[in-house]
CSV table of C-alpha atoms in Angstrom, one decimal:
chain,number,residue,atom,x,y,z
A,1,MET,CA,66.7,95.6,48.7
A,2,PHE,CA,66.4,92.8,50.7
A,3,GLN,CA,68.4,93.5,52.9
A,4,SER,CA,67.0,97.0,53.3
A,5,ARG,CA,63.7,95.8,54.2
A,6,ALA,CA,65.0,92.8,56.8
A,7,PHE,CA,66.8,96.2,58.5
A,8,GLY,CA,64.4,98.1,58.3
A,9,SER,CA,61.6,95.2,59.7
A,10,ILE,CA,64.1,95.0,62.2
A,11,LEU,CA,64.2,98.5,63.7
A,12,LYS,CA,60.2,98.7,63.1
A,13,ARG,CA,59.7,95.9,65.3
A,14,TYR,CA,62.3,97.1,68.2
A,15,LYS,CA,61.4,100.6,67.6
A,16,ALA,CA,59.7,101.1,70.9
A,17,ILE,CA,62.5,99.6,73.3
A,18,PRO,CA,64.4,101.4,74.3
A,19,ASN,CA,61.4,104.0,75.3
A,20,SER,CA,60.2,101.6,76.5
A,21,PHE,CA,63.5,100.9,79.0
A,22,ALA,CA,64.1,104.2,79.8
A,23,SER,CA,60.8,104.8,81.1
A,24,ASN,CA,60.9,101.8,83.1
A,25,LEU,CA,64.2,103.4,84.3
A,26,LYS,CA,62.8,107.3,84.8
A,27,GLY,CA,60.1,105.2,87.0
A,28,THR,CA,61.7,102.8,89.5
A,29,SER,CA,65.8,103.1,89.5
A,30,SER,CA,66.6,106.5,88.2
A,31,SER,CA,64.0,107.7,91.2
A,32,ARG,CA,65.5,106.1,93.7
A,33,VAL,CA,68.9,106.8,93.4
A,34,PHE,CA,68.4,110.9,92.7
A,35,THR,CA,66.4,111.2,95.3
A,36,SER,CA,68.0,109.1,98.2
A,37,VAL,CA,70.7,111.2,100.2
A,38,SER,CA,70.6,108.4,103.2
A,39,ALA,CA,74.1,105.8,102.9
A,40,SER,CA,71.4,102.8,103.2
A,41,ALA,CA,69.2,104.0,100.3
A,42,THR,CA,72.7,104.1,98.2
A,43,ASN,CA,73.6,101.0,99.1
A,44,THR,CA,69.8,99.5,97.9
A,45,VAL,CA,70.4,100.4,94.7
A,46,ALA,CA,73.8,99.5,94.3
A,47,ARG,CA,72.5,95.6,95.4
A,48,ASN,CA,69.8,96.2,92.9
A,49,SER,CA,72.0,97.7,90.0
A,50,PHE,CA,74.6,94.3,90.8
A,51,TYR,CA,71.7,92.7,90.8
A,52,GLY,CA,69.5,93.8,87.9
A,53,PHE,CA,70.0,91.7,85.3
A,54,LYS,CA,68.7,88.6,87.5
A,55,SER,CA,65.7,90.7,88.8
A,56,LEU,CA,64.1,91.5,85.4
A,57,PRO,CA,60.9,89.4,83.9
A,58,LYS,CA,62.3,86.7,81.4
A,59,GLY,CA,60.1,88.6,79.1
A,60,HIS,CA,61.3,91.3,79.2
A,61,TYR,CA,65.2,90.7,79.9
A,62,VAL,CA,65.4,88.8,76.1
A,63,PRO,CA,63.8,91.0,74.0
A,64,SER,CA,65.6,94.3,75.9
A,65,PHE,CA,68.9,93.6,75.9
A,66,ARG,CA,69.5,90.6,74.2
A,67,ASN,CA,67.6,91.8,71.1
A,68,MET,CA,69.4,95.3,71.5
A,69,SER,CA,72.7,94.1,71.5
A,70,THR,CA,71.8,92.2,68.3
A,71,VAL,CA,70.4,95.5,66.9
A,72,ALA,CA,72.7,97.9,68.1
A,73,SER,CA,75.5,95.4,66.1
A,74,VAL,CA,74.1,95.7,63.1
A,75,GLY,CA,72.7,99.1,62.9
A,76,ALA,CA,75.8,100.3,64.4
A,77,GLU,CA,77.1,102.6,61.8
A,78,LYS,CA,74.1,103.7,60.2
A,79,GLU,CA,72.6,104.9,64.0
A,80,GLY,CA,76.0,105.7,65.4
A,81,LEU,CA,76.2,103.5,68.3
A,82,LYS,CA,79.2,102.1,69.5
A,83,LEU,CA,78.9,99.3,71.6
A,84,LEU,CA,81.7,98.8,74.8
A,85,VAL,CA,81.3,95.3,74.8
A,86,THR,CA,81.0,93.7,71.7
A,87,ALA,CA,80.9,89.8,73.2
A,88,GLY,CA,77.2,89.2,73.1
A,89,PRO,CA,74.8,89.8,75.7
A,90,SER,CA,76.7,86.9,78.3
A,91,ALA,CA,80.1,89.0,78.4
A,92,GLN,CA,77.6,92.1,78.6
A,93,LYS,CA,76.4,90.8,81.9
A,94,MET,CA,79.4,89.7,83.4
A,95,VAL,CA,81.1,93.1,82.8
A,96,GLY,CA,78.2,94.9,84.4
A,97,ILE,CA,78.0,93.3,87.5
A,98,TRP,CA,81.7,93.5,87.7
A,99,LEU,CA,81.5,97.3,87.1
A,100,PHE,CA,78.6,97.4,89.5
A,101,GLY,CA,80.5,95.5,91.9
A,102,SER,CA,83.1,98.0,92.0
A,103,ALA,CA,81.4,101.1,92.1
A,104,ALA,CA,79.8,100.0,95.7
A,105,TRP,CA,83.2,100.5,97.3
A,106,VAL,CA,82.4,104.6,96.2
A,107,PHE,CA,79.8,104.7,98.4
A,108,ASN,CA,80.4,106.1,102.6
A,109,GLU,CA,78.2,103.5,104.5
A,110,GLU,CA,81.3,100.5,103.0
A,111,TRP,CA,83.9,103.4,104.3
A,112,GLU,CA,82.1,104.3,107.6
A,113,GLN,CA,82.3,100.7,108.6
A,114,GLU,CA,85.9,100.3,107.8
A,115,PHE,CA,86.3,103.5,109.0
A,116,GLU,CA,85.5,102.5,113.0
A,117,LYS,CA,86.7,99.1,112.9
A,118,TYR,CA,90.7,102.0,112.3
A,119,LYS,CA,89.3,104.0,114.8
A,120,GLN,CA,89.9,100.7,117.2
A,121,SER,CA,93.5,100.4,116.7
A,122,PRO,CA,95.9,102.2,118.9
A,123,GLU,CA,97.4,104.2,116.1
A,124,TYR,CA,94.4,105.9,115.4
A,125,MET,CA,93.9,106.5,119.6
A,126,ARG,CA,97.1,107.9,119.9
A,127,VAL,CA,98.6,109.4,116.8
A,128,ASN,CA,95.6,110.2,114.2
A,129,LYS,CA,92.8,110.4,116.6
A,130,GLY,CA,90.6,113.5,114.7
A,131,MET,CA,90.9,112.0,111.4
A,132,SER,CA,88.7,112.1,108.9
A,133,VAL,CA,87.0,109.5,106.5
A,134,LYS,CA,89.3,111.3,103.9
A,135,ASP,CA,92.1,111.3,105.4
A,136,PHE,CA,91.9,107.4,106.2
A,137,LYS,CA,90.7,107.0,102.2
A,138,PHE,CA,93.9,108.5,101.0
A,139,ILE,CA,96.2,106.1,103.6
A,140,TYR,CA,93.8,103.4,103.0
A,141,TRP,CA,94.4,104.0,98.9
A,142,MET,CA,97.8,104.0,99.2
A,143,GLU,CA,98.2,100.5,101.7
A,144,TYR,CA,96.3,99.0,99.0
A,145,THR,CA,97.5,100.0,96.1
A,146,HIS,CA,100.9,98.7,97.3
A,147,ARG,CA,99.9,95.2,98.1
A,148,MET,CA,97.6,94.8,94.2
A,149,TRP,CA,101.3,96.6,93.1
A,150,GLY,CA,103.4,93.5,94.5
A,151,ARG,CA,100.2,90.9,93.7
A,152,ALA,CA,100.5,92.7,89.7
A,153,LEU,CA,104.1,92.0,90.2
A,154,GLY,CA,104.4,88.4,90.8
A,155,VAL,CA,101.3,87.8,87.8
A,156,MET,CA,103.6,89.4,85.8
A,157,PHE,CA,106.4,87.4,86.6
A,158,ALA,CA,104.6,83.9,86.5
A,159,LEU,CA,102.8,83.7,83.5
A,160,PRO,CA,105.7,84.5,81.4
A,161,PHE,CA,108.3,81.6,83.5
A,162,SER,CA,105.3,79.2,83.0
A,163,TYR,CA,105.2,79.8,78.9
A,164,PHE,CA,108.7,79.6,79.4
A,165,ILE,CA,109.3,76.5,81.1
A,166,ARG,CA,106.2,75.2,79.4
A,167,LYS,CA,108.3,75.8,76.0
A,168,ARG,CA,111.6,75.0,77.6
A,169,TYR,CA,113.8,78.1,76.7
A,170,ILE,CA,115.3,77.8,80.4
A,171,THR,CA,117.3,75.3,81.9
A,172,LEU,CA,117.1,73.2,85.2
A,173,CYS,CA,119.5,75.3,86.8
A,174,LEU,CA,118.0,78.6,86.0
A,175,GLY,CA,114.3,77.5,86.9
A,176,LEU,CA,114.9,76.3,90.0
A,177,ARG,CA,116.7,79.8,90.5
A,178,LEU,CA,114.2,81.8,89.4
A,179,SER,CA,111.9,79.4,91.6
A,180,ALA,CA,112.7,80.1,94.6
A,181,LEU,CA,113.1,84.1,93.4
A,182,PHE,CA,109.1,83.9,92.9
A,183,ALA,CA,108.9,82.1,96.3
A,184,LEU,CA,110.7,85.1,97.7
A,185,GLY,CA,108.2,87.3,96.3
A,186,ALA,CA,105.5,85.1,97.7
A,187,GLY,CA,107.3,85.9,101.2
A,188,GLN,CA,107.3,89.1,101.2
A,189,GLY,CA,103.6,89.5,101.2
A,190,LEU,CA,103.1,87.4,104.0
A,191,ILE,CA,106.4,90.0,105.8
A,192,GLY,CA,104.4,92.6,104.5
A,193,TRP,CA,101.2,91.6,106.5
A,194,TRP,CA,103.8,90.5,109.2
A,195,MET,CA,105.1,94.6,109.5
A,196,VAL,CA,101.6,96.0,109.4
A,197,LYS,CA,100.2,94.0,111.5
A,198,SER,CA,102.8,94.5,114.2
A,199,GLY,CA,101.8,98.5,114.0
A,200,LEU,CA,98.3,98.0,114.8
A,201,GLU,CA,98.9,96.0,118.2
A,202,GLU,CA,99.2,97.5,121.7
A,203,PRO,CA,102.2,99.4,122.5
A,204,ALA,CA,104.1,98.1,125.7
A,205,SER,CA,103.5,100.9,127.3
A,206,LYS,CA,100.6,104.2,127.1
A,207,TYR,CA,103.9,106.3,126.4
A,208,VAL,CA,104.8,104.5,123.6
A,209,GLN,CA,103.3,105.6,119.7
A,210,PRO,CA,102.2,103.1,118.6
A,211,ARG,CA,104.5,101.9,115.3
A,212,VAL,CA,105.6,99.0,112.6
A,213,SER,CA,108.5,97.5,114.7
A,214,PRO,CA,112.1,98.1,113.3
A,215,TYR,CA,112.9,95.0,112.8
A,216,ARG,CA,109.9,93.9,110.5
A,217,LEU,CA,110.5,96.5,109.0
A,218,ALA,CA,113.6,95.9,107.8
A,219,ALA,CA,113.0,92.6,107.0
A,220,HIS,CA,110.3,94.0,104.4
A,221,LEU,CA,112.5,96.1,103.2
A,222,THR,CA,115.8,94.1,102.3
A,223,SER,CA,113.3,91.4,101.1
A,224,PRO,CA,112.7,93.4,97.5
A,225,PHE,CA,116.3,94.3,97.7
A,226,VAL,CA,117.9,91.2,97.4
A,227,ILE,CA,115.2,89.8,94.8
A,228,TYR,CA,115.9,92.7,93.0
A,229,SER,CA,119.7,92.6,93.1
A,230,CYS,CA,119.3,88.1,92.7
A,231,LEU,CA,116.2,89.4,89.5
A,232,PHE,CA,119.5,91.5,87.5
A,233,TRP,CA,122.3,90.0,88.5
A,234,THR,CA,120.1,86.7,86.7
A,235,ALA,CA,119.3,89.0,84.1
A,236,LEU,CA,123.1,89.5,83.6
A,237,SER,CA,123.7,86.0,83.5
A,238,VAL,CA,121.8,85.5,80.6
A,239,VAL,CA,122.1,88.2,78.7
A,240,MET,CA,125.3,87.9,78.9
A,241,PRO,CA,127.1,84.0,79.9
A,242,GLU,CA,129.9,85.4,79.7
A,243,PRO,CA,132.3,88.6,80.4
A,244,PRO,CA,134.0,90.5,77.1
A,245,ALA,CA,137.4,88.9,75.9
A,246,GLU,CA,138.9,90.9,73.5
A,247,SER,CA,141.8,91.5,75.7
A,248,LEU,CA,143.4,89.0,78.4
A,249,ALA,CA,144.5,92.7,80.3
A,250,TRP,CA,139.9,93.8,80.3
A,251,VAL,CA,139.3,89.9,82.3
A,252,GLN,CA,142.0,90.4,84.2
A,253,GLY,CA,141.4,93.4,85.0
A,254,ALA,CA,137.5,92.6,85.5
A,255,ALA,CA,139.1,89.9,88.1
A,256,LYS,CA,140.6,92.2,89.9
A,257,VAL,CA,137.3,95.0,90.5
A,258,LYS,CA,135.7,91.9,90.8
A,259,ARG,CA,137.5,91.2,94.1
A,260,LEU,CA,137.2,95.1,95.5
A,261,ALA,CA,133.7,95.7,94.7
A,262,ILE,CA,132.6,92.1,96.8
A,263,PRO,CA,133.1,94.2,100.2
A,264,VAL,CA,132.3,97.5,98.8
A,265,SER,CA,128.6,96.0,97.9
A,266,LEU,CA,128.5,94.4,101.5
A,267,ILE,CA,128.6,98.0,103.3
A,268,VAL,CA,126.3,99.3,100.8
A,269,ALA,CA,124.0,96.4,102.0
A,270,ILE,CA,124.7,97.0,105.9
A,271,THR,CA,123.7,100.8,105.4
A,272,ALA,CA,120.3,100.1,103.7
A,273,VAL,CA,119.6,97.7,106.6
A,274,SER,CA,120.7,100.8,108.8
A,275,GLY,CA,118.3,103.1,107.0
A,276,ALA,CA,115.5,100.6,107.7
A,277,PHE,CA,116.0,101.3,111.3
A,278,VAL,CA,116.3,104.9,110.6
A,279,ALA,CA,112.7,104.8,109.0
A,280,GLY,CA,111.3,102.4,111.9
A,281,ASN,CA,112.2,104.2,114.8
A,282,ASP,CA,111.7,107.7,113.6
A,283,ALA,CA,115.3,108.3,114.3
A,284,MET,CA,116.0,112.1,113.8
A,285,GLY,CA,119.3,113.1,115.2
A,286,ASP,CA,120.1,116.6,116.5
A,287,ALA,CA,124.1,116.5,117.9
A,288,TRP,CA,127.0,114.9,115.7
A,289,ILE,CA,127.1,112.5,118.9
A,290,PRO,CA,124.8,112.5,121.0
A,291,ASP,CA,124.9,111.9,124.8
A,292,ASP,CA,122.4,108.6,125.2
A,293,ILE,CA,124.2,107.3,122.7
A,294,PHE,CA,123.9,103.8,125.3
A,295,GLU,CA,121.1,104.1,127.0
A,296,LEU,CA,119.1,101.2,126.6
A,297,LYS,CA,120.2,98.2,128.4
A,298,PRO,CA,121.6,95.7,127.1
A,299,LEU,CA,124.3,97.3,125.4
A,300,ILE,CA,123.3,95.6,121.6
A,301,CYS,CA,119.6,96.7,121.8
A,302,ASN,CA,121.0,100.0,121.6
A,303,PHE,CA,121.6,99.4,117.9
A,304,PHE,CA,118.6,98.9,116.9
A,305,GLU,CA,115.9,100.9,119.0
A,306,ASN,CA,117.1,103.9,120.5
A,307,THR,CA,117.2,106.6,117.9
A,308,SER,CA,120.0,108.5,118.5
A,309,THR,CA,122.4,105.6,118.5
A,310,VAL,CA,120.3,104.7,115.2
A,311,GLN,CA,120.2,107.5,113.2
A,312,LEU,CA,124.3,108.3,114.4
A,313,ASP,CA,125.0,104.4,113.5
A,314,HIS,CA,123.9,105.2,109.5
A,315,ARG,CA,125.1,108.3,109.2
A,316,ILE,CA,128.5,106.4,110.2
A,317,LEU,CA,127.9,103.6,107.5
A,318,ALA,CA,126.8,106.3,105.0
A,319,THR,CA,130.1,108.7,105.6
A,320,THR,CA,132.0,104.6,105.5
A,321,THR,CA,130.6,103.9,102.6
A,322,LEU,CA,130.8,107.1,100.5
A,323,ILE,CA,134.4,106.9,101.2
A,324,SER,CA,134.8,102.8,100.2
A,325,ILE,CA,133.0,103.9,96.9
A,326,CYS,CA,135.8,106.7,96.2
A,327,ALA,CA,139.1,104.3,97.5
A,328,LEU,CA,137.6,101.4,94.5
A,329,TRP,CA,137.1,104.5,91.9
A,330,TRP,CA,140.8,105.6,92.7
A,331,SER,CA,142.3,102.2,92.9
A,332,THR,CA,140.4,101.1,88.9
A,333,ARG,CA,141.6,104.7,87.7
A,334,LYS,CA,144.7,102.9,86.1
A,335,LEU,CA,143.6,99.2,85.5
A,336,GLY,CA,143.4,97.4,82.1
A,337,ILE,CA,139.5,97.1,82.2
A,338,HIS,CA,136.6,97.6,79.5
A,339,PRO,CA,135.4,101.0,79.0
A,340,ALA,CA,131.4,99.6,80.3
A,341,ILE,CA,133.2,98.9,83.4
A,342,ARG,CA,134.8,102.0,84.1
A,343,SER,CA,132.2,104.5,82.9
A,344,LEU,CA,130.3,101.8,85.8
A,345,VAL,CA,132.4,102.1,88.9
A,346,GLY,CA,132.6,106.1,88.1
A,347,THR,CA,128.6,106.6,87.5
A,348,THR,CA,128.3,104.3,91.5
A,349,LEU,CA,130.5,106.7,92.7
A,350,GLY,CA,128.2,109.9,91.6
A,351,MET,CA,125.8,107.7,92.5
A,352,ALA,CA,127.1,107.7,96.4
A,353,ALA,CA,127.6,111.3,96.6
A,354,LEU,CA,124.1,112.3,95.0
A,355,GLN,CA,123.2,109.5,97.9
A,356,VAL,CA,124.9,110.8,100.8
A,357,THR,CA,123.3,114.8,99.6
A,358,LEU,CA,119.8,113.4,100.0
A,359,GLY,CA,120.2,111.5,102.8
A,360,VAL,CA,121.1,114.9,104.6
A,361,SER,CA,118.6,117.2,102.9
A,362,THR,CA,116.2,114.2,104.5
A,363,LEU,CA,117.1,114.6,108.2
A,364,LEU,CA,117.8,118.8,107.7
A,365,LEU,CA,114.2,119.1,106.0
A,366,TYR,CA,112.6,116.5,108.4
A,367,VAL,CA,111.6,113.9,106.5
A,368,PRO,CA,109.4,115.6,103.4
A,369,VAL,CA,107.8,112.4,101.5
A,370,SER,CA,109.5,113.4,98.2
A,371,LEU,CA,112.7,113.5,99.2
A,372,GLY,CA,112.6,110.6,101.4
A,373,THR,CA,111.7,107.9,98.3
A,374,ALA,CA,114.4,109.2,96.9
A,375,HIS,CA,116.8,108.6,99.2
A,376,GLN,CA,115.2,104.9,99.4
A,377,ALA,CA,115.2,104.5,95.4
A,378,GLY,CA,119.0,105.8,95.8
A,379,ALA,CA,119.7,103.0,98.1
A,380,LEU,CA,118.4,100.5,95.6
A,381,THR,CA,120.3,102.0,92.6
A,382,LEU,CA,123.4,101.4,94.5
């Protein structure tokens, strides 16, 4: 009975608060939000909302937020209220400020300012002239999401790594190896910035289309391939520190497969790097053997900057990769090896055939994004 009376007195005391709070909002913020049309007025509302917790008078702030949250938490079950933040008024304030700050990017004025900066770049003037703000938002968010994904991967790696070191789960040798891989990951972000910067610089000639440097693009692609391969190899070394030794013939067969696989892996890696130069130069070939493959001087530049030569090189390397993987599969057919290794070699052959098919389709269909992405993923898989 005492609890019900106390609860009733609390409700009676604060009964008028929601109505007064709603009427205040109706007379101030709501009218500004829904009657304003210009972007500057919208930003004013955003800033007022952002600092709204601090700007409320003291006598109004304490009962309307702190005590309202208390009442809601006490009578949530009876009134049907559901709090989105349950850690108290301080947490509500912090989460509210964060959300209002995040919402600021939605307003058009900030997008217009960023778009005006982009309009000064050579890429806009020569390639994307007439682009709308909507199209700019798409490329902006693609780039921004790519950056945030990379940072999230860094955090996902660093937190468990720190925990394992603190618990002394890993040896010094493994710790140094993983630290080097983490440094490579951090360097990948710098390489990405370095690559993007080259695409915003003025080209050497007004007849040259602005694009990122193919050399920097190749470095940006090669670095994650190296990181991925090293991480995968390290993970296998942790899970299987010793190869299966049920049979001496299996061990000897695995050694032979390793000797054959190393040069094949090198060819695969060179082919993947050449693909980065194809992308960086927008190399599209119309002939089996073009006439201008040695047009540039010095001669070595043709292999990295001449679109015809770059495309021809990539096709030759892709064919060499397929033939070498076929030879690897043929050489291991009669070797006494573990069934898992035999299955892996067969799967690699199938993946190589699929990768060549994807490459030919990408070229014939003038590089649709879906096929280009699948082709790049196939290279990583190999």
